Each structure stands twice: as structure tokens, then as C-alpha cells.
mmCIF file of C-alpha atoms in Angstrom:
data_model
loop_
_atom_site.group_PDB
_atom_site.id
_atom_site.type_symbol
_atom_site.label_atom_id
_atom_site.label_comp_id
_atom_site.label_asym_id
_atom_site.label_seq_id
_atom_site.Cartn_x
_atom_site.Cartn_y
_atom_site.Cartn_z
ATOM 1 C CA UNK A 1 -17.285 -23.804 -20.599
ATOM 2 C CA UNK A 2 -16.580 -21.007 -18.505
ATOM 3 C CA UNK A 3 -15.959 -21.450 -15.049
ATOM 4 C CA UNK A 4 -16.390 -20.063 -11.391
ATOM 5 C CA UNK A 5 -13.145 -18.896 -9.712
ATOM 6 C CA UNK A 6 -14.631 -15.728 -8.193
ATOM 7 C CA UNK A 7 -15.409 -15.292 -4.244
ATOM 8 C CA UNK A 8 -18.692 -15.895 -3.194
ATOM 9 C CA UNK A 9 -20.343 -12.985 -0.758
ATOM 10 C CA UNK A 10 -23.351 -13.079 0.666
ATOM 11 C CA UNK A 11 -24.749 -9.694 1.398
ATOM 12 C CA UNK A 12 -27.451 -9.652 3.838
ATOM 13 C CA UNK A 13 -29.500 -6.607 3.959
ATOM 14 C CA UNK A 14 -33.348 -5.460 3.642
ATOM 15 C CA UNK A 15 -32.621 -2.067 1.927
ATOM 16 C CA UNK A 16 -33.330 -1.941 -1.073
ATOM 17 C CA UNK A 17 -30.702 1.116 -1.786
ATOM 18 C CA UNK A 18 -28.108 -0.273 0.559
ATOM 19 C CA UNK A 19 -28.252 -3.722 -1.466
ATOM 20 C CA UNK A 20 -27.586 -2.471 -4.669
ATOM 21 C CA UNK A 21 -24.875 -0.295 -4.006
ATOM 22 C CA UNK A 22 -23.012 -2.962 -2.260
ATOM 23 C CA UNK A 23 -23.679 -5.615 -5.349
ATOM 24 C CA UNK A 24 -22.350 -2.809 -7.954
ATOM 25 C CA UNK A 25 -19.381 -2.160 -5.490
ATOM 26 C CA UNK A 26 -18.439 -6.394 -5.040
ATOM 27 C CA UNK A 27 -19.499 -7.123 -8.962
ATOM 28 C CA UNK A 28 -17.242 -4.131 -9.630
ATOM 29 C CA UNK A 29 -14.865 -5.822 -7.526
ATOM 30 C CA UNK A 30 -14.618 -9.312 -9.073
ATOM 31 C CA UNK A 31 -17.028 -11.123 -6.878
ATOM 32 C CA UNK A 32 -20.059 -13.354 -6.958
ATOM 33 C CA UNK A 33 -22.446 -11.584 -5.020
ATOM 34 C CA UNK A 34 -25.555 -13.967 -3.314
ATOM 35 C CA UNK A 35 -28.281 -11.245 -1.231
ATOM 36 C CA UNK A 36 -30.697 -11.988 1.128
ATOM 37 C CA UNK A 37 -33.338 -9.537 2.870
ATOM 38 C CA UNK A 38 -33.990 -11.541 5.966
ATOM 39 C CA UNK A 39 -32.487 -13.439 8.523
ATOM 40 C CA UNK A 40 -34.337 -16.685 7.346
ATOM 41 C CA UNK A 41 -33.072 -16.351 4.349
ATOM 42 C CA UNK A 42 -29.901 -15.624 5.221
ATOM 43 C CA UNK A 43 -29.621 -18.806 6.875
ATOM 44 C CA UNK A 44 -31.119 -20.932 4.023
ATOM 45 C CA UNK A 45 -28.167 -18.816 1.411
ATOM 46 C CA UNK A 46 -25.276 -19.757 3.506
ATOM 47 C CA UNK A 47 -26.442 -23.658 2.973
ATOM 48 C CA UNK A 48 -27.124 -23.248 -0.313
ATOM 49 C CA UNK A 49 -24.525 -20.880 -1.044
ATOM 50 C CA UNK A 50 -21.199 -21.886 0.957
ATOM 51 C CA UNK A 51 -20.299 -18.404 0.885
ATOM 52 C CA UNK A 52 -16.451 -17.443 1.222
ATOM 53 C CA UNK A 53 -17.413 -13.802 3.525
ATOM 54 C CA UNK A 54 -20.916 -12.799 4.734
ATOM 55 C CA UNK A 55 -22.022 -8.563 4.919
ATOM 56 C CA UNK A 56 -24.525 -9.006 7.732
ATOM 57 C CA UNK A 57 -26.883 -5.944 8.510
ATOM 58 C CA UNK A 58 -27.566 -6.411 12.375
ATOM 59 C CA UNK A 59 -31.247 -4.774 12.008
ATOM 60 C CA UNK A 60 -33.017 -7.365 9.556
ATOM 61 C CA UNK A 61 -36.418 -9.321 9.712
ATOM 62 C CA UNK A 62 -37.248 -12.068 11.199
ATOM 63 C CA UNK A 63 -33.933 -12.841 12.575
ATOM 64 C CA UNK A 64 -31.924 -10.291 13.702
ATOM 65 C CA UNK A 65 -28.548 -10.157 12.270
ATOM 66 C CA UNK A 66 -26.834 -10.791 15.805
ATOM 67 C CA UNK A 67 -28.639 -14.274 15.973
ATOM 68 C CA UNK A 68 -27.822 -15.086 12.486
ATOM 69 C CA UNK A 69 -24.187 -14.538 13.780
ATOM 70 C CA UNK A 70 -24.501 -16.363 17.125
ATOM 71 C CA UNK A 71 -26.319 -19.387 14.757
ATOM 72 C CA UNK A 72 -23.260 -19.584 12.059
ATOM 73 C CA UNK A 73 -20.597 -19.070 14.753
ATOM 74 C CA UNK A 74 -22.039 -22.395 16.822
ATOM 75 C CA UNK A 75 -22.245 -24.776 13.638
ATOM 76 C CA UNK A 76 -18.866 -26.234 12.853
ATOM 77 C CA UNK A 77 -19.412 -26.276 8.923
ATOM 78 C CA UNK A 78 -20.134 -22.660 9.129
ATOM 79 C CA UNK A 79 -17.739 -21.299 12.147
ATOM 80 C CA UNK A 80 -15.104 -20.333 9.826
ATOM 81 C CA UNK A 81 -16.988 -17.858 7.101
ATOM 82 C CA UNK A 82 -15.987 -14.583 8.182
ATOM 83 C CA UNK A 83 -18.597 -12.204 8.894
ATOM 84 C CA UNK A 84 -18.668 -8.465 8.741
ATOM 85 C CA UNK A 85 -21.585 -6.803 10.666
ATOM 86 C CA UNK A 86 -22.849 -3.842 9.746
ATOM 87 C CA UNK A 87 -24.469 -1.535 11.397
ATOM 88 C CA UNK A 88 -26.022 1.727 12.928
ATOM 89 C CA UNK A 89 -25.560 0.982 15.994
ATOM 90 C CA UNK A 90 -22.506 3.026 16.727
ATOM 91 C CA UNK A 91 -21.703 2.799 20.728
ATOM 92 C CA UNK A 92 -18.671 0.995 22.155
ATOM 93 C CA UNK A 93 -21.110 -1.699 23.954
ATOM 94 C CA UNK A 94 -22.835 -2.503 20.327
ATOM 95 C CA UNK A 95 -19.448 -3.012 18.678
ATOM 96 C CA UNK A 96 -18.277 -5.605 21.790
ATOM 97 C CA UNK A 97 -21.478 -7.118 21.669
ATOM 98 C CA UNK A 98 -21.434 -7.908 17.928
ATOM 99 C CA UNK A 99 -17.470 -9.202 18.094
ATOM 100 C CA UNK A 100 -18.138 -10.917 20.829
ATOM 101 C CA UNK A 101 -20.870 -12.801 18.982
ATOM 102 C CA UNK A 102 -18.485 -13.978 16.726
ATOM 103 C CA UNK A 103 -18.155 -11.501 14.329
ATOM 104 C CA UNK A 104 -14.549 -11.085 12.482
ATOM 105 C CA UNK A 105 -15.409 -7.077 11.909
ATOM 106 C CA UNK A 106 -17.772 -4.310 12.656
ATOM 107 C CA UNK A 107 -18.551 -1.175 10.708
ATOM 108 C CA UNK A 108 -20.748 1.328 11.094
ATOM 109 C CA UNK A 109 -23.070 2.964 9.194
ATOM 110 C CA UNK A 110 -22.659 5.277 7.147
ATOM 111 C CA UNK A 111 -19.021 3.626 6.180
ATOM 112 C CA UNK A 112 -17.276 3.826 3.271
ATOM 113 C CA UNK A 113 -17.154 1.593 0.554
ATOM 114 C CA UNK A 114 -13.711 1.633 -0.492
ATOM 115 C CA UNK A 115 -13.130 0.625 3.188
ATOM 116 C CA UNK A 116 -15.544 -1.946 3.416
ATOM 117 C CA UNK A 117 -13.563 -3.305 0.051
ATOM 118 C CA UNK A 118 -10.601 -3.730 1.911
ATOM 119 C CA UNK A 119 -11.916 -5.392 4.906
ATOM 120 C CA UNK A 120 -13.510 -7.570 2.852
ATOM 121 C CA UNK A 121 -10.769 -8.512 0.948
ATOM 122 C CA UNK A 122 -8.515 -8.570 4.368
ATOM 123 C CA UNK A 123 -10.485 -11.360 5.704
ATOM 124 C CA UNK A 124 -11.049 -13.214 2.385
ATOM 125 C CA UNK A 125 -7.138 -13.832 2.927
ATOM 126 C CA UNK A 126 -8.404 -16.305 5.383
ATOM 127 C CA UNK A 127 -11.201 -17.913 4.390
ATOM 128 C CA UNK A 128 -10.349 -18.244 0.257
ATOM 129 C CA UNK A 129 -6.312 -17.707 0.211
ATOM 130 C CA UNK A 130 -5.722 -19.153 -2.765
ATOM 131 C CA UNK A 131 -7.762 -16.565 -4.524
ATOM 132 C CA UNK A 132 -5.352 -14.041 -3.536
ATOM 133 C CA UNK A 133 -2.776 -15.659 -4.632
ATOM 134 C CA UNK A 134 -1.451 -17.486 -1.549
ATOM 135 C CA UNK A 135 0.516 -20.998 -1.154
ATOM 136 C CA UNK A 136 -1.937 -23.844 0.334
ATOM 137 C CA UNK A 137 -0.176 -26.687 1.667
ATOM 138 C CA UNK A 138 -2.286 -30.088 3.146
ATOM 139 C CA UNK A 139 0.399 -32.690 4.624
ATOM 140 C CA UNK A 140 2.777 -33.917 1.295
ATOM 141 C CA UNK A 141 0.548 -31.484 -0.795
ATOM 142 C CA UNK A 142 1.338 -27.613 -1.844
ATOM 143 C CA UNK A 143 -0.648 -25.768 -4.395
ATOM 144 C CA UNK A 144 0.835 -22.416 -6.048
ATOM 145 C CA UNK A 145 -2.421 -21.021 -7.168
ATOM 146 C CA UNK A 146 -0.327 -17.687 -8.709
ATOM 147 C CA UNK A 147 1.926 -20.220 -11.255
ATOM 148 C CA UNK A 148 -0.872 -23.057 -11.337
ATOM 149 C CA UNK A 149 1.448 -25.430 -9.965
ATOM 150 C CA UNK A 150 0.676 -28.821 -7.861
ATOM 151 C CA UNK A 151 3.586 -30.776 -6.226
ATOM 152 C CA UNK A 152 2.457 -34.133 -3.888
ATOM 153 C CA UNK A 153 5.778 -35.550 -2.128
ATOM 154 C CA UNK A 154 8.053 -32.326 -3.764
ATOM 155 C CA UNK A 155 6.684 -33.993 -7.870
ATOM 156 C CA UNK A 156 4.752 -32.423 -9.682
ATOM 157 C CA UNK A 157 0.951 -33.346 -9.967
ATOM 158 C CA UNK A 158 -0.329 -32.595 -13.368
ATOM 159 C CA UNK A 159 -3.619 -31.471 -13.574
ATOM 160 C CA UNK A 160 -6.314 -29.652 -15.492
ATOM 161 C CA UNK A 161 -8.193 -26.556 -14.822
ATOM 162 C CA UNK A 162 -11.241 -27.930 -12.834
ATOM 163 C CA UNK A 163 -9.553 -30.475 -11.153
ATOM 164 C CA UNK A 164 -7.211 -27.556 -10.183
ATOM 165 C CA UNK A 165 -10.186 -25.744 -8.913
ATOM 166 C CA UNK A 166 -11.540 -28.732 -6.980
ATOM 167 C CA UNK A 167 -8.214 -29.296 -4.987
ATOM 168 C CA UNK A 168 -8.118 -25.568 -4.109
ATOM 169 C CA UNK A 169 -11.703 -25.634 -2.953
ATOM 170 C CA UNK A 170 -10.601 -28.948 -0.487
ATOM 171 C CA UNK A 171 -7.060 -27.680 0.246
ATOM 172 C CA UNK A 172 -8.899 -23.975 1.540
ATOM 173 C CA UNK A 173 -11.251 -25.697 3.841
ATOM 174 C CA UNK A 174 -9.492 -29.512 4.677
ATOM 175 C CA UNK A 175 -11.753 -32.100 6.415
ATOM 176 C CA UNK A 176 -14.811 -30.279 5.400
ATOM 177 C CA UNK A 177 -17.183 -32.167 3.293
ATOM 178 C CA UNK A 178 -18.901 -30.872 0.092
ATOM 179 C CA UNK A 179 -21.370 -32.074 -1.541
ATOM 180 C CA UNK A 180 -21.915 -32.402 -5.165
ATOM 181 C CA UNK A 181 -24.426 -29.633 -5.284
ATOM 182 C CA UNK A 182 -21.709 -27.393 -3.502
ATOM 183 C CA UNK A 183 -19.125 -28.239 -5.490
ATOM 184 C CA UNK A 184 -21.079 -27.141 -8.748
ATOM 185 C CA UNK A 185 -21.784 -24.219 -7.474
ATOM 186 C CA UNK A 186 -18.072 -23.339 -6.418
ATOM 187 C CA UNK A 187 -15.945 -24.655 -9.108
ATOM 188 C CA UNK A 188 -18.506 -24.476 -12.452
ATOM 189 C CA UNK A 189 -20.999 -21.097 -11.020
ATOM 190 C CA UNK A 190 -24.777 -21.306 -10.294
ATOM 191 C CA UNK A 191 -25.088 -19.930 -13.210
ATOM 192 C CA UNK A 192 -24.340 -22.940 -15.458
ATOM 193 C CA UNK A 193 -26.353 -26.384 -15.904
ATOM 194 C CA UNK A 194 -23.821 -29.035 -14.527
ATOM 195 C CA UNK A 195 -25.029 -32.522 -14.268
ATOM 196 C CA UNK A 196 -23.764 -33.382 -10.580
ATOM 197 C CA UNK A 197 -22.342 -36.978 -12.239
ATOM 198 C CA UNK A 198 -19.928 -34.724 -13.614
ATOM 199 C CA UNK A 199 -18.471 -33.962 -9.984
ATOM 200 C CA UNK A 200 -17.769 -37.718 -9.565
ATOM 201 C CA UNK A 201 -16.069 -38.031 -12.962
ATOM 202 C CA UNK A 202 -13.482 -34.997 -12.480
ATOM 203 C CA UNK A 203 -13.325 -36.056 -8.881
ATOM 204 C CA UNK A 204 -12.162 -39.380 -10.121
ATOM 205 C CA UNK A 205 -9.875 -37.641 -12.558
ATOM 206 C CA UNK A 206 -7.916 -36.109 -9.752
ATOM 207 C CA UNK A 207 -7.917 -38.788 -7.684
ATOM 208 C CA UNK A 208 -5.659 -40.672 -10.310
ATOM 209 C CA UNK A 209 -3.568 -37.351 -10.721
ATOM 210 C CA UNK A 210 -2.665 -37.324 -7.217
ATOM 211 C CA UNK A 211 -1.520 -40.877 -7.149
ATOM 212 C CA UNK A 212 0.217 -41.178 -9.898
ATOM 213 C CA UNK A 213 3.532 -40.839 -8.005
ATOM 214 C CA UNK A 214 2.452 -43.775 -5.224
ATOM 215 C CA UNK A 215 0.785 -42.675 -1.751
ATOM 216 C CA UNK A 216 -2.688 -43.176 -0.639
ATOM 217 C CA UNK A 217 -5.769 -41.530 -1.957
ATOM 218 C CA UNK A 218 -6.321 -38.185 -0.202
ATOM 219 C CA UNK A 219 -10.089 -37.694 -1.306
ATOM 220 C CA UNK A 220 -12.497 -39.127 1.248
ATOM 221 C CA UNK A 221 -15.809 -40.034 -0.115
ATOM 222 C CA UNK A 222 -18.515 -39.315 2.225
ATOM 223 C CA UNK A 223 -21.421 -41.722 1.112
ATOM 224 C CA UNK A 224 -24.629 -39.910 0.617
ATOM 225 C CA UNK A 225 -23.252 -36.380 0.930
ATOM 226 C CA UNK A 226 -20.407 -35.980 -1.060
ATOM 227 C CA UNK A 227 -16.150 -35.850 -1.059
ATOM 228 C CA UNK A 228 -13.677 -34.193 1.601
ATOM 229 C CA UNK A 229 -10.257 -33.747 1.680
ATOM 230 C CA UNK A 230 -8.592 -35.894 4.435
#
């Protein structure tokens, strides 16, 4: 069964044009692109969704782009998705008001794509580092996502592919809980039928990888909503 280790972005904007050139660019680009046209459904994407960066037109209906911003930046389960407006809106007072929104980056339109790439990239460093190759560590825990490695207490942790995937998803975002649905969707892709009993089996699978060289059980289940790390 193939599985999902690519980036989720959602790209939120209501032209038609402008939408398909950025999903050939970020398919192009190894990612798993999620669109919306509106600021409603925006909203409803990033809960369905948990997406790992957000391309957020500010001029969209029925919510503007700004209070889709000022909405994601007040939740705590959403604060940390980076978000990259974009925009016509080109004067100096625009570009503070959108940053100081809580946008991570502002670009104006026209931009180039090959830019936006790299910003996008740039700030998925932050919010999905292991997908890029970078060392997580979470207290005695350290996962080497480049050599597939997992060491608990400086041992080794054995562990298979998805239960590999399911420690990087908790060890990018710690203390934030996931529920079954969203950890389908992360680790196996929407695009695959995935019982969610099958969470709670490889969840239970690395529960007994992670203390099989003593210490306490680092997966906290949340009942009725699903399993955190810590």
C-alpha cells in the first residue's frame, strides 16, 4: 500500500487560471495540493485537511482572505500553519496590514512562481521539518528522517514505515492532538480507503516500539478525539 509522505498545501484562490497553475507548479513540486475558492471553504479544508502551508488569495468570497488569516492565527490548533498571502494589493500599508494579521509572507501579484516555490518551501522548514530532511528531537526522543533512524534514551527504536510516519507527524507538531481521521489522511493519503481501527492498531504497534527499552509511554490517548504526543 502506498503511502502519504508528501506536504499538504492548501491553495486558496477563486481563479480559475490562477488555481491551476499553482496545482501544476506544487504537483510538479512533490506536493499534495488541497484548493478551495472561498473563504468558507477555506476554513472547513484546513479542519479537514491539517494542511502543512496555506496560499491564501486576500480578495476571495465570502470571507476575505485577511479574516481567514486573523481566524487561523487566533485558534491554537491552527496558529502554527504558515500562511502566504497573496495578493494585488501592492502598497506598503497592505503588506503591514496582512503580516501584521499573522501572515508568515506576502507576495504580490503578478509574482513568480519559481519564487513562490521557494518561499514555500522556506517556511515548510518550520512547519513539516522532517520532510526536508531535518533532525526532530521530543525530550529522550530524536528522529533522523534522512537515514530513517529512531533512538529513545541514545537506543535505537526499531520501527516500521508507518509507524515511522506516525512519530514524525507527533514529533513535528508535539502536544497537538490528531484524530484518527487526521491521521489517515497524513500518514496513508485521502486518496486511499483506510479503516480508522487501523490507526489504533499501528498506534499500538509503536507504542510497544518505544518502550521496549523501559520508560513511560509517550503517546497520550485523547478519549473521543484521538492520540497526541506528550
Amino acid at each position: 500500500m502506498a503511502a502519504s509522505s508528501k506536504p499538504v498545501v492548501l491553495v486558496v484562490e477563486d481563479e480559475t487560471s490562477q488555481r491551476e497553475v499553482l496545482r501544476y507548479n506544487l504537483d510538479a513540486d512533490g506536493f499534495d495540493v488541497v484548493m478551495a475558492e472561498d473563504g468558507e471553504e477555506a476554513l472547513l479544508r484546513v479542519d479537514e485537511e491539517s494542511p502543512d502551508i496555506i496560499l491564501l488569495d486576500w480578495m476571495i468570497p465570502l470571507v476575505s482572505g485577511i479574516e481567514v488569516c486573523r481566524r487561523l492565527k487566533l485558534r491554537s490548533e491552527t496558529r502554527a500553519i504558515p500562511i502566504i498571502m497573496l495578493s494585488a494589493r501592492s502598497e506598503e500599508v497592505d503588506r503591514v496590514r496582512g503580516l501584521e494579521t499573522g501572515a508568515d509572507d506576502y507576495m504580490v501579484k503578478p509574482y513568480s512562481v519559481i519564487e513562490l516555490m521557494a518561499r514555500v518551501r522556506t517556511q515548510l522548514r518550520r512547519s513539516r521539518p522532517s520532510s526536508v530532511g531535518e533532525l526532530l528531537e521530543y525530550e529522550d526522543m530524536r528522529l533522523d528522517s534522512e537515514s530513517h533512524k529512531v533512538f529513545r534514551g541514545g537506543q535505537e527504536v526499531r520501527l516500521g514505515p508507518t509507524e515511522f510516519r506516525i512519530l514524525s507527524t507527533f514529533m513535528e507538531r508535539p502536544e497537538r492532538v490528531w484524530s484518527r481521521e487526521q491521521l489517515l489522511n497524513r500518514v496513508w493519503g485521502r486518496d486511499l480507503y483506510v479503516d480508522t481501527r487501523t490507526v489504533d492498531v499501528h498506534i499500538g504497534r509503536l507504542r510497544k516500539a518505544l518502550m521496549s527499552h523501559g520508560g513511560a509511554d509517550p503517546v497520550r490517548t485523547v478519549r473521543g478525539v484521538g492520540y497526541s504526543l506528550g
